[in-house]
mmCIF file of C-alpha atoms in Angstrom:
data_model
loop_
_atom_site.group_PDB
_atom_site.id
_atom_site.type_symbol
_atom_site.label_atom_id
_atom_site.label_comp_id
_atom_site.label_asym_id
_atom_site.label_seq_id
_atom_site.Cartn_x
_atom_site.Cartn_y
_atom_site.Cartn_z
ATOM 1 C CA MET A 1 0.000 0.000 0.000
ATOM 2 C CA PRO A 2 1.462 3.399 -0.915
ATOM 3 C CA ARG A 3 2.462 5.836 1.776
ATOM 4 C CA ARG A 4 1.138 9.346 2.027
ATOM 5 C CA PRO A 5 3.657 12.158 2.396
ATOM 6 C CA VAL A 6 4.163 13.395 5.941
ATOM 7 C CA SER A 7 3.569 17.063 6.677
ATOM 8 C CA ARG A 8 6.087 19.214 8.484
ATOM 9 C CA LEU A 9 3.547 19.945 11.194
ATOM 10 C CA ALA A 10 3.111 16.218 11.871
ATOM 11 C CA ILE A 11 6.884 15.796 12.062
ATOM 12 C CA ALA A 12 7.151 18.753 14.464
ATOM 13 C CA ILE A 13 4.375 17.411 16.712
ATOM 14 C CA THR A 14 5.977 13.968 16.739
ATOM 15 C CA LEU A 15 9.403 15.377 17.591
ATOM 16 C CA ILE A 16 8.003 17.558 20.363
ATOM 17 C CA ALA A 17 6.171 14.583 21.876
ATOM 18 C CA VAL A 18 9.170 12.241 21.671
ATOM 19 C CA ILE A 19 11.688 14.795 22.953
ATOM 20 C CA GLY A 20 9.284 15.866 25.720
ATOM 21 C CA GLY A 21 8.719 12.243 26.738
ATOM 22 C CA ILE A 22 12.447 11.574 26.781
ATOM 23 C CA ALA A 23 13.020 14.686 28.914
ATOM 24 C CA ILE A 24 10.326 13.567 31.370
ATOM 25 C CA ILE A 25 11.889 10.106 31.599
ATOM 26 C CA VAL A 26 15.423 11.467 32.088
ATOM 27 C CA LEU A 27 14.306 13.830 34.849
ATOM 28 C CA SER A 28 12.237 11.070 36.452
ATOM 29 C CA VAL A 29 15.161 8.655 36.449
ATOM 30 C CA ARG A 30 17.252 11.332 38.138
ATOM 31 C CA ASP A 31 14.548 11.721 40.810
ATOM 32 C CA LEU A 32 14.132 7.944 41.040
ATOM 33 C CA VAL A 33 17.780 7.552 42.041
ATOM 34 C CA GLN A 34 17.219 9.983 44.911
ATOM 35 C CA ARG A 35 13.768 8.689 45.976
ATOM 36 C CA PRO A 36 13.177 5.128 44.736
ATOM 37 C CA THR A 37 9.979 4.668 46.766
ATOM 38 C CA ASP A 38 8.219 7.830 45.579
ATOM 39 C CA ASP A 39 5.072 6.801 43.699
ATOM 40 C CA VAL A 40 4.819 10.110 41.848
ATOM 41 C CA VAL A 41 8.202 9.518 40.204
ATOM 42 C CA TRP A 42 7.093 6.086 38.969
ATOM 43 C CA VAL A 43 3.874 7.558 37.605
ATOM 44 C CA ARG A 44 5.886 10.306 35.915
ATOM 45 C CA LEU A 45 7.984 7.611 34.213
ATOM 46 C CA LEU A 46 4.765 6.060 32.940
ATOM 47 C CA ALA A 47 3.599 9.451 31.649
ATOM 48 C CA GLY A 48 6.883 9.990 29.791
ATOM 49 C CA ALA A 49 6.648 6.573 28.159
ATOM 50 C CA ALA A 50 3.009 7.234 27.210
ATOM 51 C CA ILE A 51 3.916 10.561 25.624
ATOM 52 C CA ILE A 52 6.644 8.881 23.568
ATOM 53 C CA GLY A 53 4.218 6.142 22.558
ATOM 54 C CA TRP A 54 1.632 8.738 21.592
ATOM 55 C CA GLY A 55 4.179 10.581 19.449
ATOM 56 C CA VAL A 56 5.209 7.425 17.629
ATOM 57 C CA ALA A 57 1.588 6.365 17.082
ATOM 58 C CA PHE A 58 0.700 9.894 15.938
ATOM 59 C CA SER A 59 3.468 9.790 13.343
ATOM 60 C CA THR A 60 1.854 6.758 11.706
ATOM 61 C CA LEU A 61 -1.698 8.173 11.592
ATOM 62 C CA GLY A 62 -2.883 8.621 8.036
ATOM 63 C CA ARG A 63 0.259 7.249 6.422
ATOM 64 C CA TYR A 64 -1.413 4.205 4.981
ATOM 65 C CA ASP A 65 -4.864 5.150 3.807
ATOM 66 C CA ALA A 66 -6.654 2.615 1.641
ATOM 67 C CA ASN A 67 -8.925 5.299 0.193
ATOM 68 C CA ALA A 68 -6.162 7.821 -0.563
ATOM 69 C CA ASP A 69 -5.295 6.514 -4.012
ATOM 70 C CA ASP A 70 -8.896 5.946 -5.036
ATOM 71 C CA ASP A 71 -9.912 9.409 -3.844
ATOM 72 C CA ASP A 72 -6.975 11.037 -5.642
ATOM 73 C CA ALA A 73 -7.791 9.110 -8.820
ATOM 74 C CA ALA A 74 -11.456 10.129 -8.606
ATOM 75 C CA ASP A 75 -10.481 13.770 -8.188
ATOM 76 C CA SER A 76 -8.238 13.651 -11.229
ATOM 77 C CA ARG A 77 -10.831 11.927 -13.452
ATOM 78 C CA GLY A 78 -13.536 14.459 -12.758
ATOM 79 C CA ALA A 79 -17.029 14.467 -11.322
ATOM 80 C CA ASP A 80 -18.548 12.160 -13.969
ATOM 81 C CA ASP A 81 -16.047 9.393 -13.353
ATOM 82 C CA ALA A 82 -16.210 9.881 -9.583
ATOM 83 C CA ALA A 83 -19.639 8.266 -9.484
ATOM 84 C CA ASP A 84 -18.213 5.212 -11.289
ATOM 85 C CA SER A 85 -15.348 4.956 -8.806
ATOM 86 C CA ARG A 86 -17.676 4.205 -5.881
ATOM 87 C CA GLY A 87 -17.154 0.519 -6.559
ATOM 88 C CA ALA A 88 -13.407 1.039 -6.155
ATOM 89 C CA ASP A 89 -14.013 2.952 -2.930
ATOM 90 C CA ASP A 90 -16.144 0.095 -1.601
ATOM 91 C CA ALA A 91 -13.395 -2.366 -2.474
ATOM 92 C CA ALA A 92 -10.840 -0.152 -0.736
ATOM 93 C CA ASP A 93 -13.088 0.026 2.317
ATOM 94 C CA SER A 94 -13.310 -3.754 2.457
ATOM 95 C CA ARG A 95 -9.514 -4.023 2.166
ATOM 96 C CA GLY A 96 -9.034 -1.540 5.004
ATOM 97 C CA ALA A 97 -11.716 -3.193 7.142
ATOM 98 C CA ASP A 98 -9.316 -5.982 8.077
ATOM 99 C CA ASP A 99 -7.370 -3.671 10.375
ATOM 100 C CA ALA A 100 -10.329 -1.600 11.556
ATOM 101 C CA VAL A 101 -12.686 -2.230 14.430
ATOM 102 C CA ALA A 102 -16.212 -0.927 13.999
ATOM 103 C CA LEU A 103 -17.559 1.223 16.811
ATOM 104 C CA GLY A 104 -21.013 2.303 15.838
ATOM 105 C CA SER A 105 -20.740 3.462 12.254
ATOM 106 C CA THR A 106 -17.201 4.841 12.348
ATOM 107 C CA PRO A 107 -14.316 2.398 11.904
ATOM 108 C CA VAL A 108 -11.459 2.857 14.371
ATOM 109 C CA ARG A 109 -8.064 1.676 13.218
ATOM 110 C CA PRO A 110 -5.597 0.166 15.702
ATOM 111 C CA VAL A 111 -3.289 3.190 15.381
ATOM 112 C CA GLN A 112 -6.151 5.524 16.283
ATOM 113 C CA ARG A 113 -6.960 3.322 19.248
ATOM 114 C CA ALA A 114 -3.294 3.345 20.326
ATOM 115 C CA THR A 115 -3.117 7.151 20.236
ATOM 116 C CA THR A 116 -6.258 7.290 22.371
ATOM 117 C CA VAL A 117 -4.901 4.788 24.899
ATOM 118 C CA PHE A 118 -1.552 6.597 25.160
ATOM 119 C CA MET A 119 -3.335 9.925 25.559
ATOM 120 C CA TRP A 120 -5.525 8.579 28.393
ATOM 121 C CA ILE A 121 -2.504 7.029 30.143
ATOM 122 C CA ALA A 122 -0.617 10.327 29.985
ATOM 123 C CA LEU A 123 -3.682 12.288 31.133
ATOM 124 C CA GLY A 124 -4.319 9.883 34.008
ATOM 125 C CA ALA A 125 -0.691 9.980 35.102
ATOM 126 C CA TRP A 126 -0.726 13.759 34.997
ATOM 127 C CA ALA A 127 -3.950 13.902 37.040
ATOM 128 C CA TYR A 128 -2.504 11.513 39.624
ATOM 129 C CA GLU A 129 0.717 13.516 39.841
ATOM 130 C CA VAL A 130 -1.104 16.830 40.251
ATOM 131 C CA LEU A 131 -3.412 15.504 42.944
ATOM 132 C CA ARG A 132 -0.656 13.662 44.789
ATOM 133 C CA SER A 133 2.219 16.118 44.658
ATOM 134 C CA TRP A 134 0.653 19.551 44.195
ATOM 135 C CA PHE A 135 -2.364 19.130 46.453
ATOM 136 C CA GLY A 136 -0.906 16.564 48.853
ATOM 137 C CA TRP A 137 -3.729 14.045 48.486
ATOM 138 C CA THR A 138 -3.242 10.500 49.722
ATOM 139 C CA VAL A 139 -2.545 7.655 47.315
ATOM 140 C CA TRP A 140 -6.165 6.467 47.552
ATOM 141 C CA GLY A 141 -7.577 9.954 47.088
ATOM 142 C CA SER A 142 -5.348 10.543 44.075
ATOM 143 C CA ALA A 143 -6.357 7.179 42.606
ATOM 144 C CA LEU A 144 -10.005 8.114 43.083
ATOM 145 C CA GLY A 145 -9.352 11.453 41.377
ATOM 146 C CA LEU A 146 -7.693 9.562 38.530
ATOM 147 C CA VAL A 147 -10.797 7.393 38.143
ATOM 148 C CA VAL A 148 -12.990 10.490 38.058
ATOM 149 C CA VAL A 149 -10.793 12.339 35.543
ATOM 150 C CA CYS A 150 -10.521 9.368 33.184
ATOM 151 C CA GLY A 151 -13.791 7.619 33.982
ATOM 152 C CA LEU A 152 -16.307 10.408 33.496
ATOM 153 C CA PRO A 153 -15.500 11.035 29.812
ATOM 154 C CA VAL A 154 -15.620 7.292 29.122
ATOM 155 C CA LEU A 155 -18.944 7.058 30.946
ATOM 156 C CA ASN A 156 -20.221 10.015 28.931
ATOM 157 C CA GLN A 157 -19.319 8.301 25.636
ATOM 158 C CA PHE A 158 -20.981 5.084 26.779
ATOM 159 C CA LEU A 159 -24.176 6.900 27.736
ATOM 160 C CA ASP A 160 -24.176 8.787 24.416
ATOM 161 C CA ARG A 161 -24.063 5.449 22.576
ATOM 162 C CA VAL A 162 -26.885 4.019 24.698
ATOM 163 C CA ILE A 163 -29.046 7.080 24.058
ATOM 164 C CA ALA A 164 -28.302 6.952 20.324
ATOM 165 C CA ARG A 165 -29.303 3.258 20.210
ATOM 166 C CA ARG A 166 -32.550 3.979 22.063
ATOM 167 C CA GLU A 167 -33.402 6.811 19.710
ATOM 168 C CA ALA A 168 -32.741 4.523 16.756
ATOM 169 C CA GLY A 169 -34.965 1.848 18.310
ATOM 170 C CA ASP A 170 -32.200 -0.796 18.409
ATOM 171 C CA ALA A 171 -31.965 -1.249 22.161
ATOM 172 C CA PRO A 172 -34.920 -2.101 24.357
ATOM 173 C CA GLY A 173 -35.769 0.853 26.495
ATOM 174 C CA PRO A 174 -38.402 1.273 29.208
ATOM 175 C CA GLU A 175 -40.929 2.421 26.635
ATOM 176 C CA ASN A 176 -40.211 -0.539 24.333
ATOM 177 C CA ALA A 177 -40.176 -3.146 27.095
ATOM 178 C CA ALA A 178 -43.804 -2.531 28.145
ATOM 179 C CA GLY A 179 -45.272 -3.241 24.728
#
């Protein structure tokens, strides 16, 4: 599959993420030598690794797009031939469906999922570090804050999907269960 060219902005974002993650890890290792039992330092190491992972995953987003060649070909042929190329687009979608997981109607590729996971790990580690070191919360309180920071958006997405299914009539709701 052909590769798409990488933009300078994507390269800059990737470099900033990787260099920032490396800096966080280097500073954390320095602190780890001084305080090996400090939980915040270990969480900071995790955050640095997650930021590096996010940068690497971000650099691969959009590089291999099954529809890129078909879309470019359709644009060059014109509007009349674009309608005929829908069969090629459907074939490209079925080729790309092997590495995509369907969530609702939008396919999510493994690289997109990886960037999301790395982002949530870095966000959770940052939330834990802020609550633990800046505000002086206990380990359990910081862990609870981490669950709230990361759990509420996930819960919100889940509830949005449930509501969308009920509106579409797919899931049995209280009004559908009585009849």
